[in-house]
Coordinates of N, CA and C and ligand atoms in Angstrom, one line a residue:
M8 N -9.5 16.9 37.7 CA -9.5 17.5 36.4 C -10.6 16.9 35.5
R9 N -11.2 17.7 34.7 CA -12.3 17.2 33.8 C -11.9 17.3 32.3
F10 N -12.0 16.2 31.6 CA -11.8 16.3 30.1 C -13.2 16.2 29.5
H11 N -13.4 17.0 28.4 CA -14.7 16.9 27.7 C -14.3 16.6 26.2
V12 N -14.6 15.5 25.7 CA -14.2 15.1 24.4 C -15.3 15.2 23.4
L13 N -15.1 15.9 22.3 CA -16.1 16.0 21.2 C -15.7 15.1 20.1
T14 N -16.5 14.1 19.7 CA -16.1 13.2 18.7 C -17.3 12.7 17.9
L15 N -17.0 12.2 16.7 CA -18.1 11.5 15.9 C -18.1 10.0 16.2
F16 N -17.1 9.5 17.0 CA -17.0 8.1 17.3 C -16.9 7.8 18.8
P17 N -17.9 8.1 19.6 CA -17.8 8.0 21.0 C -17.4 6.6 21.5
R18 N -17.8 5.6 20.8 CA -17.5 4.2 21.3 C -16.0 3.9 21.2
M19 N -15.2 4.7 20.4 CA -13.8 4.5 20.3 C -13.1 4.7 21.7
F20 N -13.8 5.5 22.6 CA -13.2 5.8 23.9 C -13.5 4.8 25.0
D21 N -14.4 3.8 24.7 CA -14.8 2.9 25.8 C -13.7 2.2 26.4
S22 N -13.0 1.3 25.7 CA -12.0 0.5 26.4 C -10.7 1.2 26.7
P23 N -10.1 2.0 25.9 CA -8.8 2.6 26.2 C -8.8 3.4 27.5
L24 N -10.0 3.9 27.9 CA -10.0 4.7 29.1 C -10.6 3.9 30.3
S25 N -10.7 2.6 30.1 CA -11.1 1.7 31.2 C -9.9 0.8 31.5
G26 N -9.5 0.9 32.7 CA -8.3 0.1 33.1 C -7.2 0.9 33.6
G27 N -6.4 0.4 34.4 CA -5.2 1.0 34.9 C -5.5 2.3 35.8
V28 N -4.5 3.2 35.8 CA -4.6 4.3 36.7 C -5.8 5.2 36.3
I29 N -6.1 5.3 35.0 CA -7.2 6.2 34.6 C -8.5 5.7 35.1
E30 N -8.8 4.4 35.0 CA -10.0 3.9 35.6 C -10.2 4.2 37.1
R31 N -9.0 3.9 37.8 CA -9.0 4.1 39.2 C -9.3 5.6 39.6
A32 N -8.7 6.5 38.8 CA -8.9 7.9 39.1 C -10.3 8.4 38.7
R33 N -10.9 7.8 37.7 CA -12.2 8.1 37.3 C -13.2 7.7 38.4
A34 N -12.9 6.4 38.9 CA -13.8 5.9 40.0 C -13.8 6.7 41.2
S35 N -12.6 7.3 41.6 CA -12.4 8.0 42.8 C -12.9 9.5 42.6
G36 N -13.2 9.9 41.4 CA -13.7 11.2 41.2 C -12.6 12.2 40.9
L37 N -11.3 11.7 40.9 CA -10.2 12.6 40.7 C -10.2 13.1 39.2
L38 N -10.6 12.2 38.4 CA -10.7 12.5 36.9 C -12.1 12.4 36.5
G39 N -12.5 13.3 35.6 CA -13.8 13.1 34.9 C -13.5 13.1 33.4
I40 N -14.1 12.1 32.7 CA -13.9 12.1 31.2 C -15.3 12.0 30.6
Q41 N -15.7 13.0 30.0 CA -17.1 13.0 29.3 C -16.9 13.0 27.8
I42 N -17.6 12.0 27.2 CA -17.5 11.9 25.7 C -18.8 12.4 25.2
H43 N -18.7 13.4 24.2 CA -19.9 14.0 23.6 C -19.9 13.7 22.1
D44 N -21.1 13.3 21.6 CA -21.2 12.9 20.2 C -21.6 14.2 19.4
I45 N -20.7 14.6 18.6 CA -20.8 15.9 17.8 C -22.1 15.8 17.0
R46 N -22.5 14.6 16.6 CA -23.7 14.4 15.8 C -25.0 14.9 16.5
D47 N -24.9 14.9 17.8 CA -26.1 15.3 18.6 C -26.4 16.8 18.4
H48 N -25.4 17.5 17.8 CA -25.5 18.9 17.5 C -25.7 19.2 16.0
S49 N -26.0 18.2 15.2 CA -26.2 18.5 13.8 C -27.6 19.2 13.7
Q50 N -27.8 19.8 12.6 CA -29.0 20.7 12.5 C -30.0 20.2 11.6
D51 N -29.9 18.9 11.2 CA -31.0 18.4 10.3 C -31.3 17.0 10.7
R52 N -32.4 16.4 10.1 CA -32.9 15.1 10.6 C -31.9 14.0 10.2
R53 N -31.1 14.3 9.2 CA -30.2 13.2 8.7 C -28.9 13.3 9.5
R54 N -28.8 14.2 10.5 CA -27.7 14.3 11.4 C -26.4 14.5 10.7
T55 N -26.5 15.4 9.7 CA -25.3 15.7 8.9 C -24.3 16.5 9.7
V56 N -23.0 16.1 9.5 CA -21.9 16.9 10.2 C -20.8 17.3 9.2
D57 N -20.9 16.9 8.0 CA -19.9 17.2 7.0 C -20.5 17.7 5.7
D58 N -19.6 18.3 4.9 CA -20.1 18.9 3.7 C -18.9 19.1 2.7
Y59 N -19.2 19.4 1.4 CA -18.1 19.5 0.4 C -17.3 20.7 0.6
P60 N -16.0 20.7 0.3 CA -15.2 21.9 0.4 C -15.6 23.0 -0.7
F61 N -15.8 24.2 -0.3 CA -15.9 25.3 -1.3 C -14.6 25.3 -2.2
G62 N -14.8 25.5 -3.5 CA -13.7 25.6 -4.4 C -13.3 24.2 -4.9
G63 N -14.0 23.2 -4.4 CA -13.7 21.8 -4.9 C -12.6 21.1 -4.2
G64 N -12.3 19.9 -4.6 CA -11.3 19.1 -3.9 C -11.8 17.8 -3.3
P65 N -10.9 16.9 -3.0 CA -11.3 15.6 -2.5 C -11.9 15.7 -1.1
G66 N -12.7 14.7 -0.8 CA -13.1 14.5 0.6 C -14.1 15.5 1.1
M67 N -14.5 15.3 2.4 CA -15.5 16.1 3.0 C -14.9 16.8 4.2
L68 N -15.5 18.0 4.6 CA -15.0 18.7 5.8 C -16.0 18.7 6.9
M69 N -15.6 18.8 8.1 CA -16.6 18.9 9.2 C -17.2 20.3 9.2
K70 N -18.5 20.4 9.2 CA -19.2 21.7 9.2 C -18.9 22.5 10.5
P71 N -18.9 23.8 10.4 CA -18.6 24.5 11.7 C -19.7 24.5 12.7
A72 N -21.0 24.5 12.3 CA -22.1 24.7 13.3 C -22.2 23.6 14.3
P73 N -22.1 22.3 13.9 CA -22.2 21.3 15.0 C -21.1 21.4 16.0
L74 N -19.9 21.7 15.5 CA -18.7 21.8 16.4 C -18.9 23.0 17.4
F75 N -19.2 24.2 16.8 CA -19.4 25.4 17.7 C -20.5 25.1 18.7
E76 N -21.6 24.5 18.3 CA -22.7 24.3 19.2 C -22.3 23.2 20.3
A77 N -21.6 22.2 19.9 CA -21.2 21.2 20.8 C -20.3 21.8 21.9
V78 N -19.3 22.6 21.5 CA -18.4 23.3 22.4 C -19.2 24.2 23.3
E79 N -20.1 25.0 22.7 CA -20.9 25.9 23.6 C -21.7 25.2 24.6
A80 N -22.3 24.0 24.2 CA -23.1 23.3 25.2 C -22.2 22.8 26.4
V81 N -21.0 22.3 26.0 CA -20.0 21.9 27.1 C -19.7 23.0 28.0
M82 N -19.3 24.2 27.4 CA -18.9 25.4 28.2 C -20.0 25.8 29.1
A83 N -21.3 25.7 28.7 CA -22.4 26.2 29.5 C -22.4 25.4 30.8
A84 N -21.9 24.2 30.7 CA -22.0 23.3 31.9 C -20.7 23.3 32.8
I85 N -19.7 24.1 32.3 CA -18.5 24.2 33.1 C -18.6 25.4 34.0
P86 N -18.2 25.3 35.3 CA -18.2 26.5 36.2 C -17.3 27.5 35.6
G87 N -17.8 28.8 35.6 CA -17.0 29.9 35.0 C -17.1 29.9 33.5
G88 N -17.6 28.9 32.9 CA -18.0 28.9 31.4 C -16.8 29.0 30.5
A89 N -15.6 28.8 30.9 CA -14.5 28.9 30.0 C -13.4 27.8 30.3
A90 N -12.8 27.3 29.2 CA -11.8 26.3 29.3 C -11.0 26.3 28.0
P91 N -9.8 25.9 27.9 CA -9.1 25.7 26.7 C -9.8 24.7 25.8
V92 N -9.9 25.1 24.5 CA -10.5 24.2 23.5 C -9.4 23.7 22.6
V93 N -9.0 22.5 22.7 CA -7.9 21.9 22.0 C -8.3 21.1 20.8
L94 N -7.9 21.6 19.6 CA -8.2 20.8 18.4 C -7.1 19.8 18.1
L95 N -7.4 18.6 17.9 CA -6.3 17.6 17.6 C -6.2 17.5 16.1
S96 N -5.0 17.8 15.6 CA -4.7 17.8 14.2 C -3.3 17.7 13.9
P97 N -2.9 17.1 12.7 CA -1.5 17.0 12.4 C -0.8 18.3 12.2
Q98 N -1.6 19.4 12.1 CA -1.0 20.7 11.9 C -0.7 21.4 13.2
G99 N -1.0 20.8 14.3 CA -0.9 21.5 15.6 C 0.6 21.5 16.2
K100 N 0.7 22.2 17.3 CA 1.9 22.2 18.1 C 2.2 20.7 18.6
R101 N 3.4 20.3 18.5 CA 3.8 18.9 18.9 C 3.6 18.7 20.4
L102 N 2.9 17.6 20.8 CA 2.7 17.3 22.2 C 4.1 16.8 22.8
T103 N 4.5 17.5 23.8 CA 5.7 17.1 24.5 C 5.3 17.0 26.0
Q104 N 6.2 16.5 26.8 CA 6.0 16.5 28.3 C 5.7 17.9 28.8
R105 N 6.4 18.9 28.3 CA 6.2 20.3 28.8 C 4.7 20.7 28.5
V106 N 4.3 20.4 27.3 CA 2.9 20.8 26.9 C 1.9 20.1 27.8
A107 N 2.2 18.8 28.0 CA 1.3 18.0 28.9 C 1.3 18.6 30.3
E108 N 2.4 19.1 30.8 CA 2.5 19.7 32.1 C 1.7 21.0 32.2
E109 N 1.7 21.8 31.1 CA 0.9 23.0 31.1 C -0.6 22.6 31.1
M110 N -0.9 21.7 30.3 CA -2.4 21.3 30.2 C -2.9 20.8 31.6
A111 N -2.0 20.1 32.3 CA -2.4 19.5 33.6 C -2.7 20.6 34.6
Q112 N -2.4 21.8 34.4 CA -2.7 22.9 35.3 C -4.2 23.3 35.2
Q113 N -4.9 22.9 34.2 CA -6.2 23.3 33.9 C -7.2 22.5 34.7
D114 N -8.4 23.1 35.1 CA -9.4 22.3 35.7 C -10.3 21.5 34.7
H115 N -10.4 22.2 33.5 CA -11.2 21.6 32.4 C -10.5 21.7 31.1
L116 N -10.6 20.7 30.3 CA -10.0 20.8 29.0 C -11.0 20.2 28.0
V117 N -11.3 20.9 26.9 CA -12.2 20.5 25.9 C -11.3 20.0 24.7
L118 N -11.5 18.7 24.3 CA -10.7 18.1 23.2 C -11.6 17.9 22.0
V119 N -11.3 18.5 20.9 CA -12.1 18.4 19.7 C -11.4 17.5 18.7
C120 N -12.0 16.3 18.4 CA -11.4 15.4 17.4 C -11.9 15.6 16.0
G121 N -11.0 16.0 15.1 CA -11.4 16.2 13.7 C -11.5 14.9 13.0
R122 N -12.2 14.8 11.9 CA -12.4 13.6 11.1 C -12.5 14.1 9.6
Y123 N -12.7 13.2 8.8 CA -12.8 13.4 7.3 C -11.5 14.1 6.9
E124 N -11.6 15.0 5.9 CA -10.3 15.6 5.4 C -9.9 16.7 6.2
G125 N -10.7 17.1 7.2 CA -10.3 18.2 8.1 C -11.5 19.0 8.6
V126 N -11.3 20.1 9.2 CA -12.4 20.9 9.7 C -12.5 22.3 9.0
D127 N -13.6 22.9 9.0 CA -13.8 24.2 8.4 C -12.8 25.1 9.2
E128 N -12.1 26.0 8.4 CA -11.0 26.8 9.0 C -11.5 27.7 10.1
R129 N -12.8 28.1 10.1 CA -13.3 28.9 11.2 C -13.3 28.3 12.5
V130 N -13.3 26.9 12.5 CA -13.2 26.2 13.8 C -11.8 26.5 14.4
R131 N -10.8 26.4 13.5 CA -9.4 26.6 13.9 C -9.2 28.0 14.4
Q132 N -9.8 29.0 13.6 CA -9.6 30.4 13.9 C -10.4 30.9 15.1
H133 N -11.6 30.5 15.2 CA -12.5 31.2 16.2 C -13.1 30.3 17.3
L134 N -12.8 29.0 17.3 CA -13.3 28.1 18.3 C -12.1 27.5 19.1
A135 N -11.1 27.0 18.4 CA -10.0 26.3 19.1 C -9.1 27.4 19.7
T136 N -8.7 27.2 21.0 CA -7.7 28.1 21.5 C -6.3 27.5 21.3
D137 N -6.2 26.2 21.1 CA -4.9 25.5 20.9 C -5.1 24.4 19.9
E138 N -4.0 24.0 19.2 CA -4.1 22.9 18.2 C -2.9 22.1 18.5
I139 N -3.1 20.8 18.7 CA -2.1 19.9 19.2 C -2.0 18.7 18.2
S140 N -0.7 18.3 17.9 CA -0.4 17.1 17.1 C 0.3 16.2 18.0
I141 N 0.1 14.9 17.8 CA 0.9 13.9 18.6 C 2.1 13.4 17.9
G142 N 2.3 13.9 16.7 CA 3.5 13.4 15.9 C 3.3 13.6 14.4
D143 N 4.4 13.5 13.7 CA 4.4 13.8 12.3 C 4.0 12.6 11.5
Y144 N 2.7 12.2 11.7 CA 2.1 11.2 10.9 C 0.6 11.5 10.9
V145 N -0.1 10.9 9.9 CA -1.5 11.3 9.8 C -2.4 10.1 10.2
L146 N -3.2 10.4 11.2 CA -4.2 9.4 11.7 C -5.5 9.7 10.9
S147 N -6.5 8.8 11.0 CA -7.8 9.0 10.3 C -8.6 10.0 11.0
G148 N -8.2 10.3 12.3 CA -9.0 11.3 13.0 C -8.3 11.6 14.3
G149 N -8.8 12.6 15.1 CA -8.1 13.0 16.3 C -8.4 12.1 17.5
E150 N -9.2 11.1 17.4 CA -9.6 10.3 18.6 C -8.4 9.7 19.3
L151 N -7.6 8.9 18.6 CA -6.5 8.3 19.2 C -5.5 9.4 19.8
A152 N -5.4 10.5 19.1 CA -4.6 11.6 19.6 C -5.1 12.1 20.9
A153 N -6.5 12.3 21.0 CA -7.1 12.8 22.2 C -6.8 11.8 23.4
M154 N -6.9 10.5 23.1 CA -6.6 9.6 24.1 C -5.2 9.7 24.6
V155 N -4.3 9.9 23.7 CA -2.9 10.1 24.1 C -2.7 11.3 25.0
V156 N -3.4 12.4 24.6 CA -3.3 13.6 25.4 C -3.9 13.3 26.8
I157 N -5.0 12.7 26.9 CA -5.7 12.4 28.2 C -4.7 11.6 29.0
E158 N -4.1 10.5 28.5 CA -3.2 9.7 29.3 C -2.0 10.4 29.8
A159 N -1.4 11.2 28.9 CA -0.2 12.0 29.2 C -0.5 13.0 30.3
V160 N -1.7 13.7 30.2 CA -2.0 14.8 31.1 C -2.5 14.2 32.4
A161 N -3.4 13.2 32.3 CA -4.0 12.7 33.6 C -2.9 12.2 34.5
R162 N -1.9 11.5 34.0 CA -0.8 11.0 34.9 C -0.1 12.1 35.7
L163 N -0.3 13.3 35.3 CA 0.4 14.5 36.0 C -0.5 15.1 37.0
V164 N -1.8 14.7 37.0 CA -2.7 15.3 38.0 C -2.4 14.6 39.3
P165 N -2.1 15.4 40.4 CA -1.7 14.8 41.7 C -2.7 13.8 42.1
G166 N -2.2 12.6 42.5 CA -3.0 11.5 43.0 C -3.4 10.5 42.0
V167 N -3.3 10.8 40.7 CA -3.7 9.8 39.7 C -2.7 8.7 39.7
V168 N -1.4 9.0 39.7 CA -0.4 7.9 39.7 C 0.1 7.8 41.2
G169 N 0.0 6.6 41.8 CA 0.4 6.4 43.2 C 1.8 6.7 43.4
S170 N 2.2 6.9 44.6 CA 3.6 7.3 44.9 C 4.6 6.2 44.5
C171 N 4.2 4.9 44.6 CA 5.1 3.9 44.2 C 5.3 3.8 42.7
E172 N 4.3 4.3 41.9 CA 4.5 4.3 40.5 C 5.0 5.7 40.0
S173 N 5.5 6.5 41.0 CA 5.7 7.9 40.8 C 6.1 8.4 39.4
A174 N 5.4 9.4 38.9 CA 5.6 10.0 37.6 C 6.9 10.9 37.6
L175 N 7.4 11.1 38.8 CA 8.5 12.1 38.9 C 9.8 11.6 38.3
S176 N 10.1 10.3 38.3 CA 11.3 9.8 37.7 C 11.1 9.4 36.3
D177 N 9.9 9.6 35.8 CA 9.6 9.2 34.4 C 10.6 9.9 33.4
S178 N 10.9 9.1 32.3 CA 11.7 9.8 31.3 C 11.0 11.1 30.9
F179 N 11.7 12.0 30.6 CA 11.2 13.4 30.1 C 10.9 14.2 31.3
T180 N 10.4 13.7 32.4 CA 10.2 14.6 33.6 C 11.6 15.0 34.1
T181 N 12.6 14.1 34.0 CA 13.9 14.4 34.4 C 14.7 15.1 33.2
G182 N 14.0 15.0 32.1 CA 14.7 15.5 30.9 C 15.6 14.5 30.2
L183 N 15.7 13.3 30.9 CA 16.6 12.3 30.3 C 15.8 11.0 30.1
L184 N 16.4 10.1 29.3 CA 15.7 8.7 29.2 C 16.0 7.9 30.5
E185 N 15.1 7.0 30.7 CA 15.3 6.2 31.9 C 16.5 5.2 31.9
H186 N 17.1 4.9 33.0 CA 18.1 3.9 33.1 C 17.5 2.5 33.0
P187 N 18.3 1.5 32.7 CA 17.8 0.1 32.6 C 17.3 -0.3 34.0
Q188 N 16.3 -1.2 34.0 CA 15.8 -1.7 35.2 C 15.7 -3.3 35.1
Y189 N 15.9 -3.9 36.2 CA 15.8 -5.4 36.3 C 15.0 -5.9 37.4
T190 N 14.4 -7.1 37.3 CA 13.7 -7.7 38.4 C 14.3 -9.1 38.5
R191 N 13.7 -9.9 39.5 CA 14.3 -11.2 39.7 C 13.9 -12.1 38.5
P192 N 14.7 -13.1 38.1 CA 15.9 -13.6 38.8 C 17.1 -12.8 38.5
A193 N 18.1 -12.9 39.4 CA 19.4 -12.2 39.1 C 20.1 -12.8 37.9
E194 N 19.9 -14.0 37.6 CA 20.4 -14.6 36.4 C 19.3 -15.2 35.6
F195 N 19.2 -14.8 34.3 CA 18.1 -15.4 33.5 C 18.8 -15.8 32.1
R196 N 18.7 -17.1 31.8 CA 19.3 -17.7 30.6 C 20.7 -17.3 30.4
G197 N 21.4 -17.2 31.6 CA 22.8 -16.8 31.5 C 23.1 -15.3 31.5
W198 N 22.1 -14.5 31.4 CA 22.3 -13.1 31.5 C 22.2 -12.6 32.9
Q199 N 23.2 -11.9 33.3 CA 23.3 -11.4 34.7 C 22.8 -10.0 34.9
V200 N 22.2 -9.7 36.0 CA 21.8 -8.4 36.4 C 23.1 -7.7 36.8
P201 N 23.4 -6.4 36.5 CA 24.6 -5.7 36.9 C 24.8 -5.9 38.4
E202 N 26.0 -6.3 38.7 CA 26.4 -6.6 40.1 C 26.0 -5.5 41.1
I203 N 26.2 -4.2 40.7 CA 26.0 -3.1 41.5 C 24.6 -3.0 42.1
L204 N 23.6 -3.5 41.3 CA 22.2 -3.4 41.7 C 21.9 -4.4 42.8
L205 N 22.8 -5.4 43.0 CA 22.6 -6.4 44.0 C 23.4 -6.0 45.3
S206 N 24.1 -4.9 45.2 CA 25.1 -4.6 46.3 C 24.5 -4.0 47.5
G207 N 23.3 -3.5 47.4 CA 22.7 -2.8 48.6 C 23.2 -1.4 48.9
N208 N 24.2 -1.0 48.1 CA 24.8 0.3 48.3 C 24.0 1.4 47.6
H209 N 23.1 2.0 48.3 CA 22.2 2.9 47.6 C 22.8 4.1 46.9
G210 N 23.9 4.6 47.6 CA 24.6 5.8 47.0 C 25.2 5.4 45.6
Q211 N 25.9 4.2 45.6 CA 26.5 3.8 44.3 C 25.4 3.4 43.3
I212 N 24.3 2.8 43.8 CA 23.3 2.5 42.8 C 22.7 3.7 42.1
A213 N 22.5 4.8 43.0 CA 21.9 6.0 42.4 C 22.9 6.6 41.4
R214 N 24.2 6.5 41.7 CA 25.2 7.1 40.8 C 25.2 6.3 39.5
W215 N 25.1 4.9 39.6 CA 25.1 4.1 38.4 C 23.9 4.4 37.5
R216 N 22.7 4.6 38.2 CA 21.5 4.8 37.4 C 21.6 6.1 36.7
R217 N 22.1 7.1 37.4 CA 22.3 8.4 36.8 C 23.1 8.3 35.5
R218 N 24.3 7.6 35.6 CA 25.2 7.5 34.5 C 24.5 6.7 33.4
E219 N 23.8 5.6 33.7 CA 23.2 4.9 32.6 C 22.1 5.7 31.9
S220 N 21.4 6.5 32.7 CA 20.4 7.4 32.1 C 21.1 8.4 31.1
L221 N 22.2 8.9 31.6 CA 23.0 9.9 30.7 C 23.5 9.1 29.5
R222 N 24.0 7.9 29.7 CA 24.6 7.1 28.6 C 23.5 6.9 27.5
R223 N 22.3 6.4 28.0 CA 21.2 6.1 27.1 C 20.8 7.3 26.3
T224 N 20.7 8.4 27.0 CA 20.2 9.7 26.4 C 21.2 10.1 25.4
Y225 N 22.5 10.0 25.7 CA 23.6 10.4 24.8 C 23.5 9.5 23.5
E226 N 23.3 8.2 23.7 CA 23.3 7.3 22.6 C 22.0 7.5 21.7
R227 N 20.9 7.6 22.4 CA 19.6 7.6 21.6 C 19.0 8.9 21.3
R228 N 19.1 9.9 22.3 CA 18.4 11.2 22.1 C 19.4 12.3 22.5
P229 N 20.5 12.4 21.8 CA 21.5 13.5 22.3 C 20.8 14.9 22.3
D230 N 19.8 15.1 21.5 CA 19.1 16.4 21.5 C 18.6 16.8 22.8
L231 N 18.2 15.8 23.6 CA 17.6 16.1 25.0 C 18.7 16.6 25.9
L232 N 20.0 16.3 25.7 CA 21.0 16.7 26.6 C 21.2 18.3 26.6
E233 N 20.7 18.9 25.5 CA 20.9 20.3 25.4 C 20.0 21.1 26.4
S234 N 18.8 20.5 26.7 CA 18.0 21.2 27.6 C 17.8 20.5 29.0
A235 N 18.4 19.3 29.2 CA 18.2 18.7 30.5 C 19.0 19.4 31.5
P236 N 18.5 19.4 32.8 CA 19.3 20.0 33.9 C 20.5 19.1 34.2
L237 N 21.7 19.5 34.1 CA 22.9 18.6 34.3 C 23.8 19.2 35.3
T238 N 24.4 18.3 36.1 CA 25.4 18.8 37.1 C 26.8 18.8 36.4
G239 N 27.8 19.3 37.1 CA 29.1 19.3 36.6 C 29.6 17.9 36.4
E240 N 29.2 17.0 37.4 CA 29.7 15.6 37.3 C 29.0 14.9 36.0
D241 N 27.7 15.3 35.8 CA 27.0 14.7 34.6 C 27.8 15.1 33.3
R242 N 28.2 16.4 33.3 CA 28.9 16.9 32.1 C 30.2 16.2 31.9
E243 N 30.9 16.0 33.0 CA 32.2 15.3 32.9 C 32.0 13.9 32.3
F244 N 30.9 13.2 32.8 CA 30.6 11.9 32.4 C 30.3 11.8 30.9
I245 N 29.5 12.8 30.4 CA 29.2 12.9 29.0 C 30.4 13.1 28.2
E246 N 31.3 14.0 28.7 CA 32.6 14.2 28.0 C 33.4 13.0 27.8
S247 N 33.3 12.1 28.9 CA 34.1 10.9 28.9 C 33.5 9.9 27.8
L248 N 32.2 10.0 27.6 CA 31.5 9.2 26.6 C 31.9 9.7 25.2
R249 N 32.0 11.0 25.1 CA 32.4 11.6 23.8 C 33.8 11.2 23.4
R250 N 34.7 11.0 24.4 CA 36.1 10.7 24.1 C 36.3 9.2 23.7
L251 N 35.2 8.4 23.9 CA 35.3 6.9 23.7 C 35.5 6.6 22.2
Ligands
LIG304 N1 -5.4 13.8 13.5 C1 -4.8 13.2 12.5 N2 -3.5 13.0 12.7 C2 -3.2 13.6 13.9 C3 -2.0 13.7 14.6 N3 -0.8 13.3 14.1 N4 -2.0 14.4 15.8 C4 -3.2 14.8 16.2 N5 -4.4 14.7 15.6 C5 -4.4 14.1 14.4

């Protein structure tokens, strides 16, 4: 999968995308992440990319022309010449695991990072095919949001996350929060690892984990239980929690 990021701050992407599974997948060619400086598409010698809002108001807006030309240059280099153009903005659709799964189906994704007070509305209407927000808070620009999208989507590309780190049991892929996990020592400062995990009984361990997953989701994110795939036994267990 290939990500094409358009930004005014290319250096922001240097270290977050170096390290861990992303770096390994980039080195193997499984992932490509190209960072493009929007300023390279400005149309004057001063490399202007922003301007005052018509009608007045505070701050500056990103001009449409450098953004359109930057996206067009990227598209010209993509086989087939088309890919989703995702504008990162607090006004977008909320990023969820489902949204990341849909994006992971694409061969190419163009991510446009807004800055200043916003972008000219024609970018939203005629250039972006999608608009994504990573949460209900305002960042100074879309760069960190684009990195979050890359990380969430890249992990879903087959081969990026090795089988021992499998993404399949991740929270949200199962629709539930993860059960508690422990490593050695079995006793640390007087705190014991639950006995069942030391028992070697894999059937019982799986059942305990499922229940702890359900318990944690019930306590912290009960909204997730409405759409998570649940068995009859799961439902009975949740009922028993409700009766407590
Ligand atoms: N740009 C500024 N804030 C943002 C947010 N919450 N999500 C995505 N892009 C943003």
